[in-house]
Amino acid sequence: MAVPTFVDRVVLRVSAGRGGNGVASVHREKFKPLGGPDGGNGGPGGSIVLRVDPDVTTLVDYHHSPSRRAEHGGHGAGGHRNGAHGSDLVLPVPDGTVVMTEDGHVLADLVGAGSEAVVAQGGRGGLGNAALASARRKAPGFALLGEPGEERSIALELKVVADVGLVGFPSAGKSSLIAALSRARPKIADYPFTTLVPNLGVVTAGDVTFTVADVPGLIEGAAEGRGLGHDFLRHIERCAAIVHVIDTATMETQRDPLGDLDVIERELAAYGGLEDRPRLVALNKIDVPDGRDLVDLVRGDLEARGLQVFPVSAASHEGLRALSFAMARIVAQARADKPVVESTRIVLRPTAADGGGSFEVSPLDDGTGHPAWRVRGDKPERWVRQTDFSNDEAVGFLADRLNRLGVEDRLLELGAEEGDTVVIGPDENSVVFDFKPMVDAGASTLGSRRGEDNRFAEERDSVARRRAIDEAYAGRGEGEARADVARRLRGQGPASEDGDDGVEVVWDQGEVWSEDED
């Protein structure tokens, strides 16, 4: 199987790096009790960046390797150590590359050396518990997870950046002409469609240097897919001028220069977008006697149409100087009229699910008949991705954030009741909750041990005993210690489940005491 060397359209799958997780850590050091949280943040993931490189002329590398992935961010660590940043993956592309969605929507047009487009943004790193600490939550027992990086499929289409484009029928001598005008050495043969990919040549005329593109030949009906179709006409979209190369020595008796010109113009009109380009006509192969005679017959008709006509011969180089200087004049004028193009950096960001607002809540039909609601919004969806659902305190923190945002109030306004299903996010990546309005929020978590949230706790026997001791201790007698309160309550209530004579009291710091240790 032939290996392509020129590729001007590929579909690329890009995956940015995931952000590193934050860490929950407490500083421990001799003679420093209550050292406080010191968990570091996760590092951001690497992004995928397309950058114009003048030394790259084709997209063939992405044809062979259509999937690219950036580096993930490092996880945080104790001692306020943040995770490493994931390295960006920079992909070189040719000048004139157009970035599109798979359905053809243009995202970026990269023209000029150094122009960049961030096509997939790396995920943000999660915060460690040191960053989450506040006056009300002094020692969080949780950290936030890193966000996943963006993933998308994009289409890259190359539109060669040339100043002049050569168009014409197959075997009109376009490749021979570009070889005579420049040092380019395209494939030349005596059969149609020798040129299957665009060729570029650099031409110097006086003090003007410009590039000329030779595109594969057009035939009548190319708009309907005959021959090579219109696929390669995009390579002359950026040209300042179009040169019609007309064969004056064709062996096909049914063709003539005026008819060839009309056919090519109809195909250019069917493609569209090229009507404003200046036209020049190069009557090629005048080194053939019959060709020179034909020039004398048609030149007046072509000039009557307002076209500049140049009889040339790629073989003997006759007339090429006049043609090259005519092209240089058009190119110089186009450059003078064109604004200066500076290198740009474009960041592609997906449209927010809520259109840029906070969030939106809508009824959801889940097919079960049970009341359900869907919450969409940039903030709620991002917060869900950052939450470690194995940690009750982290879930409580998420509930507080959603409550402060107004999600709970909005659900109640729409008629949601306790036990209804609440879905946050799109169908393909959603999290499902049972709606339970939180009466207490924020400060209620202060009575919990690290990693726990009283609002999600089951009413276990040990929890009930601890709460009873806490309540009785608030009204203790003079000189009565906590162990005395526990002993007094034990005398009023049943024995512990394990049959031990001592009453177990669990402190918030995790220390375990019993009346036997008093």
Tab-separated table of C-alpha atoms in Angstrom, residues 47-468:
chain	number	residue	atom	x	y	z
A	47	SER	CA	-2.906	21.362	27.474
A	48	ILE	CA	-2.817	20.469	23.761
A	49	VAL	CA	-1.491	23.401	21.707
A	50	LEU	CA	-1.322	23.704	17.909
A	51	ARG	CA	1.508	26.000	16.790
A	52	VAL	CA	2.379	27.113	13.260
A	53	ASP	CA	5.852	25.906	12.269
A	54	PRO	CA	7.236	27.234	8.936
A	55	ASP	CA	9.281	24.045	8.533
A	56	VAL	CA	6.169	21.836	8.464
A	57	THR	CA	4.363	21.577	5.133
A	58	THR	CA	1.967	18.660	5.557
A	59	LEU	CA	-0.287	16.970	8.118
A	60	VAL	CA	1.053	13.505	7.387
A	61	ASP	CA	2.318	12.971	10.958
A	62	TYR	CA	-1.228	13.225	12.295
A	63	HIS	CA	-2.474	10.915	9.557
A	64	HIS	CA	-0.268	8.157	10.994
A	65	SER	CA	-0.826	9.062	14.680
A	66	PRO	CA	-4.314	10.582	15.009
A	67	SER	CA	-4.517	10.466	18.832
A	68	ARG	CA	-2.495	12.732	21.097
A	69	ARG	CA	-2.528	13.027	24.913
A	70	ALA	CA	-0.898	15.580	27.214
A	71	GLU	CA	0.773	14.926	30.575
A	72	HIS	CA	-1.278	14.692	33.774
A	73	GLY	CA	-0.681	17.021	36.710
A	74	GLY	CA	1.004	15.685	39.845
A	75	HIS	CA	-0.839	15.069	43.118
A	76	GLY	CA	-0.286	17.303	46.107
A	77	ALA	CA	1.589	16.188	49.224
A	78	GLY	CA	1.856	17.060	52.893
A	79	GLY	CA	3.991	19.933	54.084
A	80	HIS	CA	2.262	22.388	51.726
A	81	ARG	CA	3.867	20.742	48.695
A	82	ASN	CA	1.922	21.291	45.474
A	83	GLY	CA	1.858	18.788	42.631
A	84	ALA	CA	3.912	19.257	39.477
A	85	HIS	CA	2.367	20.984	36.483
A	86	GLY	CA	1.662	18.706	33.545
A	87	SER	CA	3.688	19.701	30.475
A	88	ASP	CA	1.785	21.137	27.525
A	89	LEU	CA	1.918	19.085	24.324
A	90	VAL	CA	2.781	21.405	21.420
A	91	LEU	CA	1.863	20.028	17.985
A	92	PRO	CA	3.509	21.768	14.983
A	93	VAL	CA	1.209	22.419	12.030
A	94	PRO	CA	1.776	24.065	8.620
A	95	ASP	CA	1.053	27.720	7.987
A	96	GLY	CA	-2.551	28.038	6.816
A	97	THR	CA	-4.040	25.234	8.910
A	98	VAL	CA	-7.737	25.592	9.659
A	99	VAL	CA	-9.066	23.979	12.863
A	100	MET	CA	-12.662	22.783	12.611
A	101	THR	CA	-15.161	20.560	14.322
A	102	GLU	CA	-15.931	17.285	12.588
A	103	ASP	CA	-19.116	18.782	11.131
A	104	GLY	CA	-17.201	21.677	9.525
A	105	HIS	CA	-17.595	24.548	12.023
A	106	VAL	CA	-14.409	26.659	11.931
A	107	LEU	CA	-12.759	27.086	15.336
A	108	ALA	CA	-9.484	28.764	14.391
A	109	ASP	CA	-7.523	29.778	11.297
A	110	LEU	CA	-3.793	29.631	11.982
A	111	VAL	CA	-1.854	31.949	9.693
A	112	GLY	CA	1.608	33.293	10.480
A	113	ALA	CA	4.610	31.665	12.120
A	114	GLY	CA	4.110	31.196	15.847
A	115	SER	CA	0.301	31.429	15.802
A	116	GLU	CA	-1.187	29.106	18.408
A	117	ALA	CA	-4.493	27.537	19.320
A	118	VAL	CA	-5.141	25.713	22.594
A	119	VAL	CA	-7.510	23.009	21.376
A	120	ALA	CA	-7.791	21.094	24.672
A	121	GLN	CA	-7.340	22.787	28.053
A	122	GLY	CA	-5.706	20.832	30.865
A	123	GLY	CA	-7.767	20.108	33.951
A	124	ARG	CA	-7.353	22.239	37.073
A	125	GLY	CA	-5.667	20.701	40.071
A	126	GLY	CA	-7.698	19.979	43.192
A	127	LEU	CA	-7.241	22.057	46.342
A	128	GLY	CA	-5.587	20.502	49.367
A	129	ASN	CA	-7.069	20.814	52.841
A	130	ALA	CA	-4.682	23.675	53.675
A	131	ALA	CA	-6.334	25.795	50.990
A	132	LEU	CA	-9.804	24.712	52.136
A	133	ALA	CA	-9.259	25.692	55.782
A	134	SER	CA	-11.264	28.630	57.070
A	135	ALA	CA	-12.228	30.253	60.372
A	136	ARG	CA	-15.206	27.880	60.613
A	137	ARG	CA	-13.527	24.767	59.203
A	138	LYS	CA	-10.064	24.873	60.759
A	139	ALA	CA	-8.895	21.365	59.881
A	140	PRO	CA	-10.735	19.899	56.864
A	141	GLY	CA	-10.497	16.159	56.627
A	142	PHE	CA	-10.870	16.130	52.866
A	143	ALA	CA	-9.386	17.588	49.687
A	144	LEU	CA	-10.726	18.231	46.212
A	145	LEU	CA	-10.042	15.974	43.251
A	146	GLY	CA	-8.366	17.221	40.110
A	147	GLU	CA	-10.565	17.959	37.126
A	148	PRO	CA	-10.316	15.847	33.969
A	149	GLY	CA	-8.764	17.516	30.933
A	150	GLU	CA	-10.782	18.358	27.867
A	151	GLU	CA	-11.193	15.719	25.193
A	152	ARG	CA	-12.414	16.401	21.683
A	153	SER	CA	-12.078	15.386	18.057
A	154	ILE	CA	-11.031	18.137	15.684
A	155	ALA	CA	-10.511	18.274	11.945
A	156	LEU	CA	-7.345	19.915	10.615
A	157	GLU	CA	-7.507	21.190	7.048
A	158	LEU	CA	-4.537	22.699	5.282
A	159	LYS	CA	-5.048	25.647	2.952
A	160	VAL	CA	-1.641	26.362	1.449
A	161	VAL	CA	-0.547	29.960	1.968
A	162	ALA	CA	0.515	30.951	-1.562
A	163	ASP	CA	0.461	34.343	-3.274
A	164	VAL	CA	-0.458	33.126	-6.770
A	165	GLY	CA	-2.389	30.047	-7.835
A	166	LEU	CA	-2.037	28.287	-11.190
A	167	VAL	CA	-5.227	26.662	-12.513
A	168	GLY	CA	-6.024	24.923	-15.756
A	169	PHE	CA	-6.813	21.661	-17.498
A	170	PRO	CA	-4.627	18.597	-16.929
A	171	SER	CA	-1.428	18.625	-19.021
A	172	ALA	CA	-1.681	22.385	-19.606
A	173	GLY	CA	1.902	22.749	-18.378
A	174	LYS	CA	1.317	24.099	-14.861
A	175	SER	CA	4.015	21.933	-13.266
A	176	SER	CA	6.448	22.768	-16.080
A	177	LEU	CA	5.695	26.465	-15.599
A	178	ILE	CA	6.334	26.413	-11.845
A	179	ALA	CA	9.568	24.475	-12.448
A	180	ALA	CA	10.683	27.116	-14.953
A	181	LEU	CA	9.764	30.037	-12.666
A	182	SER	CA	11.307	28.618	-9.476
A	183	ARG	CA	13.601	25.934	-8.143
A	184	ALA	CA	10.686	23.613	-7.412
A	185	ARG	CA	10.949	20.241	-9.083
A	186	PRO	CA	7.430	18.766	-9.299
A	187	LYS	CA	6.701	15.550	-11.141
A	188	ILE	CA	6.294	16.211	-14.882
A	189	ALA	CA	5.010	13.661	-17.414
A	190	ASP	CA	3.063	13.529	-20.681
A	191	TYR	CA	-0.188	12.131	-19.301
A	192	PRO	CA	-3.146	13.795	-17.532
A	193	PHE	CA	-3.335	14.198	-13.742
A	194	THR	CA	0.389	13.868	-13.224
A	195	THR	CA	0.041	16.332	-10.354
A	196	LEU	CA	-1.944	14.741	-7.532
A	197	VAL	CA	-0.901	17.098	-4.724
A	198	PRO	CA	-0.265	20.873	-4.686
A	199	ASN	CA	3.258	22.038	-5.491
A	200	LEU	CA	4.791	25.247	-4.159
A	201	GLY	CA	7.544	27.306	-5.744
A	202	VAL	CA	9.263	30.502	-4.620
A	203	VAL	CA	9.611	33.145	-7.355
A	204	THR	CA	11.658	36.370	-7.254
A	205	ALA	CA	10.796	39.260	-9.578
A	206	GLY	CA	12.780	42.408	-8.880
A	207	ASP	CA	12.596	43.067	-5.149
A	208	VAL	CA	9.389	41.048	-4.655
A	209	THR	CA	9.565	37.424	-3.565
A	210	PHE	CA	6.367	35.412	-3.593
A	211	THR	CA	5.103	31.840	-3.682
A	212	VAL	CA	3.232	30.161	-6.524
A	213	ALA	CA	0.959	27.142	-6.000
A	214	ASP	CA	0.344	24.594	-8.722
A	215	VAL	CA	-2.858	22.686	-7.994
A	216	PRO	CA	-4.031	19.488	-9.719
A	217	GLY	CA	-5.874	19.948	-13.006
A	218	LEU	CA	-9.562	20.769	-13.306
A	219	ILE	CA	-11.955	19.378	-15.900
A	220	GLU	CA	-15.539	20.128	-16.770
A	221	GLY	CA	-17.850	18.642	-14.140
A	222	ALA	CA	-15.300	18.807	-11.303
A	223	ALA	CA	-18.028	20.339	-9.119
A	224	GLU	CA	-19.909	17.028	-9.458
A	225	GLY	CA	-16.792	15.036	-8.563
A	226	ARG	CA	-15.326	14.318	-11.983
A	227	GLY	CA	-11.559	13.994	-12.143
A	228	LEU	CA	-10.044	15.045	-8.821
A	229	GLY	CA	-13.048	17.220	-8.015
A	230	HIS	CA	-12.711	20.496	-6.124
A	231	ASP	CA	-10.772	19.127	-3.151
A	232	PHE	CA	-7.575	20.984	-3.988
A	233	LEU	CA	-9.139	24.353	-4.843
A	234	ARG	CA	-9.042	25.297	-1.176
A	235	HIS	CA	-5.299	25.685	-1.608
A	236	ILE	CA	-5.787	28.805	-3.744
A	237	GLU	CA	-8.348	30.449	-1.434
A	238	ARG	CA	-5.608	32.570	0.138
A	239	CYS	CA	-3.994	33.543	-3.190
A	240	ALA	CA	-3.798	37.190	-4.218
A	241	ALA	CA	-4.101	36.307	-7.916
A	242	ILE	CA	-5.149	33.418	-10.147
A	243	VAL	CA	-3.271	32.573	-13.323
A	244	HIS	CA	-5.100	30.605	-16.012
A	245	VAL	CA	-2.583	28.318	-17.711
A	246	ILE	CA	-4.054	27.480	-21.128
A	247	ASP	CA	-2.618	24.863	-23.452
A	248	THR	CA	-2.255	26.255	-26.974
A	249	ALA	CA	-0.901	22.973	-28.380
A	250	THR	CA	-3.528	20.514	-27.178
A	251	MET	CA	-4.209	17.481	-29.362
A	252	GLU	CA	-7.912	17.485	-28.433
A	253	THR	CA	-9.665	19.021	-31.438
A	254	GLN	CA	-12.856	19.864	-29.529
A	255	ARG	CA	-11.003	22.235	-27.174
A	256	ASP	CA	-9.917	25.833	-27.754
A	257	PRO	CA	-8.397	28.487	-25.411
A	258	LEU	CA	-11.616	30.456	-24.995
A	259	GLY	CA	-13.620	27.322	-24.258
A	260	ASP	CA	-11.027	26.105	-21.742
A	261	LEU	CA	-11.118	29.462	-19.976
A	262	ASP	CA	-14.917	29.389	-19.756
A	263	VAL	CA	-14.924	25.836	-18.337
A	264	ILE	CA	-12.370	26.667	-15.642
A	265	GLU	CA	-14.215	29.873	-14.698
A	266	ARG	CA	-17.464	27.907	-14.302
A	267	GLU	CA	-15.731	25.454	-11.993
A	268	LEU	CA	-14.242	28.289	-9.930
A	269	ALA	CA	-17.689	29.895	-9.674
A	270	ALA	CA	-19.191	26.570	-8.558
A	271	TYR	CA	-16.562	26.353	-5.815
A	272	GLY	CA	-17.250	29.945	-4.742
A	273	GLY	CA	-15.302	32.630	-2.900
A	274	LEU	CA	-12.779	33.369	-5.662
A	275	GLU	CA	-14.677	35.958	-7.701
A	276	ASP	CA	-12.677	38.942	-6.382
A	277	ARG	CA	-9.225	37.572	-7.275
A	278	PRO	CA	-7.392	39.293	-10.163
A	279	ARG	CA	-6.938	37.037	-13.197
A	280	LEU	CA	-3.997	36.643	-15.536
A	281	VAL	CA	-3.889	34.396	-18.621
A	282	ALA	CA	-0.722	32.478	-19.563
A	283	LEU	CA	-0.988	30.984	-23.079
A	284	ASN	CA	1.542	28.190	-22.690
A	285	LYS	CA	3.524	26.116	-25.209
A	286	ILE	CA	4.089	28.865	-27.776
A	287	ASP	CA	7.345	27.098	-28.673
A	288	VAL	CA	5.122	24.815	-30.759
A	289	PRO	CA	4.434	26.484	-34.152
A	290	ASP	CA	0.701	25.803	-34.080
A	291	GLY	CA	0.572	27.212	-30.542
A	292	ARG	CA	2.053	30.572	-31.583
A	293	ASP	CA	-0.447	30.823	-34.462
A	294	LEU	CA	-3.321	30.118	-32.047
A	295	VAL	CA	-2.150	32.918	-29.743
A	296	ASP	CA	-2.518	35.409	-32.573
A	297	LEU	CA	-6.108	34.243	-33.139
A	298	VAL	CA	-7.397	34.400	-29.523
A	299	ARG	CA	-5.340	37.109	-27.871
A	300	GLY	CA	-7.627	39.931	-28.986
A	301	ASP	CA	-10.751	38.145	-27.669
A	302	LEU	CA	-9.125	37.531	-24.287
A	303	GLU	CA	-7.964	41.132	-23.933
A	304	ALA	CA	-11.449	42.288	-24.896
A	305	ARG	CA	-12.655	40.551	-21.715
A	306	GLY	CA	-10.319	42.760	-19.677
A	307	LEU	CA	-7.689	40.062	-19.094
A	308	GLN	CA	-3.922	40.489	-19.236
A	309	VAL	CA	-2.554	37.909	-21.663
A	310	PHE	CA	1.025	36.572	-21.595
A	311	PRO	CA	2.234	34.150	-24.299
A	312	VAL	CA	4.831	31.952	-22.578
A	313	SER	CA	6.823	28.799	-23.062
A	314	ALA	CA	7.910	26.741	-20.063
A	315	ALA	CA	10.328	24.868	-22.320
A	316	SER	CA	12.170	27.870	-23.817
A	317	HIS	CA	11.384	30.317	-20.936
A	318	GLU	CA	10.017	32.819	-23.457
A	319	GLY	CA	7.683	35.361	-21.880
A	320	LEU	CA	8.267	34.162	-18.296
A	321	ARG	CA	9.947	37.386	-17.171
A	322	ALA	CA	6.960	39.518	-18.172
A	323	LEU	CA	4.569	37.057	-16.487
A	324	SER	CA	6.583	36.956	-13.249
A	325	PHE	CA	6.727	40.747	-12.990
A	326	ALA	CA	2.981	41.021	-13.631
A	327	MET	CA	2.357	38.554	-10.802
A	328	ALA	CA	4.788	40.471	-8.564
A	329	ARG	CA	2.896	43.736	-9.098
A	330	ILE	CA	-0.395	42.168	-8.017
A	331	VAL	CA	1.205	40.506	-5.006
A	332	ALA	CA	2.942	43.722	-3.898
A	333	GLN	CA	-0.322	45.656	-4.107
A	334	ALA	CA	-2.208	42.959	-2.182
A	335	ARG	CA	0.416	42.967	0.567
A	336	ALA	CA	0.268	46.747	0.852
A	337	ASP	CA	-3.516	46.663	1.233
A	338	LYS	CA	-3.494	43.787	3.704
A	339	PRO	CA	-3.255	44.587	7.444
A	340	VAL	CA	-0.264	43.232	9.339
A	341	VAL	CA	-0.947	39.768	10.731
A	342	GLU	CA	0.554	39.191	14.168
A	343	SER	CA	1.002	35.886	15.915
A	344	THR	CA	-2.052	35.046	17.963
A	345	ARG	CA	-2.908	32.613	20.734
A	346	ILE	CA	-6.426	31.249	20.574
A	347	VAL	CA	-7.933	29.252	23.434
A	348	LEU	CA	-10.907	27.080	22.519
A	349	ARG	CA	-13.334	26.820	25.392
A	350	PRO	CA	-16.606	24.872	25.352
A	351	THR	CA	-19.788	26.886	25.730
A	352	ALA	CA	-21.081	26.789	29.304
A	353	ALA	CA	-24.083	24.494	29.728
A	354	ASP	CA	-26.073	27.358	31.249
A	355	GLY	CA	-25.008	29.935	28.667
A	356	GLY	CA	-22.719	31.693	31.153
A	357	GLY	CA	-25.147	32.005	34.080
A	358	SER	CA	-25.027	30.148	37.387
A	359	PHE	CA	-27.212	27.097	36.766
A	360	GLU	CA	-30.588	25.930	35.525
A	361	VAL	CA	-32.996	23.325	36.900
A	362	SER	CA	-35.517	21.495	34.735
A	363	PRO	CA	-37.896	18.522	35.225
A	364	LEU	CA	-36.544	15.200	34.006
A	365	ASP	CA	-38.419	12.161	32.735
A	366	ASP	CA	-36.299	9.177	33.760
A	367	GLY	CA	-38.858	6.621	32.578
A	368	THR	CA	-39.700	5.374	36.088
A	369	GLY	CA	-42.540	7.785	36.845
A	370	HIS	CA	-40.674	8.967	39.929
A	371	PRO	CA	-40.199	12.761	40.184
A	372	ALA	CA	-36.751	13.725	38.899
A	373	TRP	CA	-34.857	16.929	38.209
A	374	ARG	CA	-31.781	17.821	36.172
A	375	VAL	CA	-29.310	20.521	37.236
A	376	ARG	CA	-27.030	21.971	34.546
A	377	GLY	CA	-24.410	24.641	35.008
A	378	ASP	CA	-20.685	25.179	34.850
A	379	LYS	CA	-20.204	25.518	38.606
A	380	PRO	CA	-22.380	22.592	39.822
A	381	GLU	CA	-20.880	20.225	37.247
A	382	ARG	CA	-17.331	21.303	38.059
A	383	TRP	CA	-17.920	20.951	41.805
A	384	VAL	CA	-19.289	17.442	41.337
A	385	ARG	CA	-16.171	16.431	39.376
A	386	GLN	CA	-13.987	17.712	42.239
A	387	THR	CA	-15.802	15.798	44.988
A	388	ASP	CA	-14.522	12.594	46.590
A	389	PHE	CA	-17.791	10.776	47.292
A	390	SER	CA	-16.073	8.266	49.582
A	391	ASN	CA	-15.572	11.078	52.116
A	392	ASP	CA	-18.692	12.271	53.930
A	393	GLU	CA	-17.129	15.600	54.822
A	394	ALA	CA	-16.357	16.235	51.161
A	395	VAL	CA	-19.967	15.418	50.274
A	396	GLY	CA	-21.134	17.817	52.983
A	397	PHE	CA	-18.855	20.513	51.560
A	398	LEU	CA	-20.444	19.940	48.121
A	399	ALA	CA	-23.912	20.202	49.676
A	400	ASP	CA	-22.969	23.512	51.296
A	401	ARG	CA	-21.637	24.911	48.013
A	402	LEU	CA	-24.771	23.919	46.109
A	403	ASN	CA	-26.922	25.337	48.893
A	404	ARG	CA	-25.088	28.664	48.837
A	405	LEU	CA	-25.423	28.779	45.060
A	406	GLY	CA	-29.198	28.470	45.443
A	407	VAL	CA	-29.733	25.033	43.905
A	408	GLU	CA	-31.740	23.750	46.864
A	409	ASP	CA	-33.962	26.837	46.973
A	410	ARG	CA	-34.612	26.571	43.243
A	411	LEU	CA	-35.592	22.911	43.558
A	412	LEU	CA	-38.010	23.731	46.352
A	413	GLU	CA	-39.502	26.576	44.298
A	414	LEU	CA	-40.197	24.155	41.438
A	415	GLY	CA	-41.940	21.724	43.778
A	416	ALA	CA	-39.217	19.183	44.514
A	417	GLU	CA	-39.811	17.026	47.570
A	418	GLU	CA	-37.536	14.983	49.780
A	419	GLY	CA	-36.657	11.714	48.076
A	420	ASP	CA	-36.899	13.055	44.502
A	421	THR	CA	-34.094	12.133	42.110
A	422	VAL	CA	-31.680	14.961	41.273
A	423	VAL	CA	-29.272	14.525	38.344
A	424	ILE	CA	-26.324	16.924	37.993
A	425	GLY	CA	-24.611	17.016	34.614
A	426	PRO	CA	-25.306	15.693	31.110
A	427	ASP	CA	-26.552	12.170	30.406
A	428	GLU	CA	-23.129	10.779	29.490
A	429	ASN	CA	-21.393	12.069	32.629
A	430	SER	CA	-23.894	12.720	35.406
A	431	VAL	CA	-24.162	12.134	39.155
A	432	VAL	CA	-27.480	11.097	40.714
A	433	PHE	CA	-28.619	12.132	44.219
A	434	ASP	CA	-31.724	11.691	46.314
A	435	PHE	CA	-32.983	15.162	47.212
A	436	LYS	CA	-32.734	15.835	50.940
A	437	PRO	CA	-33.091	19.488	51.946
A	438	MET	CA	-30.350	20.520	54.363
A	439	VAL	CA	-31.787	22.478	57.285
A	440	ASP	CA	-28.368	22.890	58.910
A	441	ALA	CA	-25.410	23.940	56.799
A	442	GLY	CA	-21.859	25.145	57.175
A	443	ALA	CA	-21.194	25.387	60.902
A	444	SER	CA	-22.976	22.108	61.621
A	445	THR	CA	-19.933	20.238	60.319
A	446	LEU	CA	-17.734	21.598	63.082
A	447	GLY	CA	-18.947	18.954	65.515
A	448	SER	CA	-17.787	16.143	63.255
A	449	ARG	CA	-14.566	14.228	63.279
A	450	ARG	CA	-12.301	14.673	60.286
A	451	GLY	CA	-13.731	12.971	57.218
A	452	GLU	CA	-17.257	12.789	58.676
A	453	ASP	CA	-20.394	14.915	58.440
A	454	ASN	CA	-23.113	14.586	61.059
A	455	ARG	CA	-25.770	15.261	58.474
A	456	PHE	CA	-24.982	11.945	56.790
A	457	ALA	CA	-24.356	9.890	59.940
A	458	GLU	CA	-26.498	6.914	60.930
A	459	GLU	CA	-27.944	7.005	64.489
A	460	ARG	CA	-25.668	4.302	65.946
A	461	ASP	CA	-25.682	3.354	69.648
A	462	SER	CA	-22.200	4.761	70.192
A	463	VAL	CA	-23.245	8.029	68.565
A	464	ALA	CA	-26.366	8.249	70.723
A	465	ARG	CA	-24.353	7.608	73.926
A	466	ARG	CA	-21.769	10.227	72.958
A	467	ARG	CA	-24.428	12.814	72.270
A	468	ALA	CA	-26.160	12.044	75.565
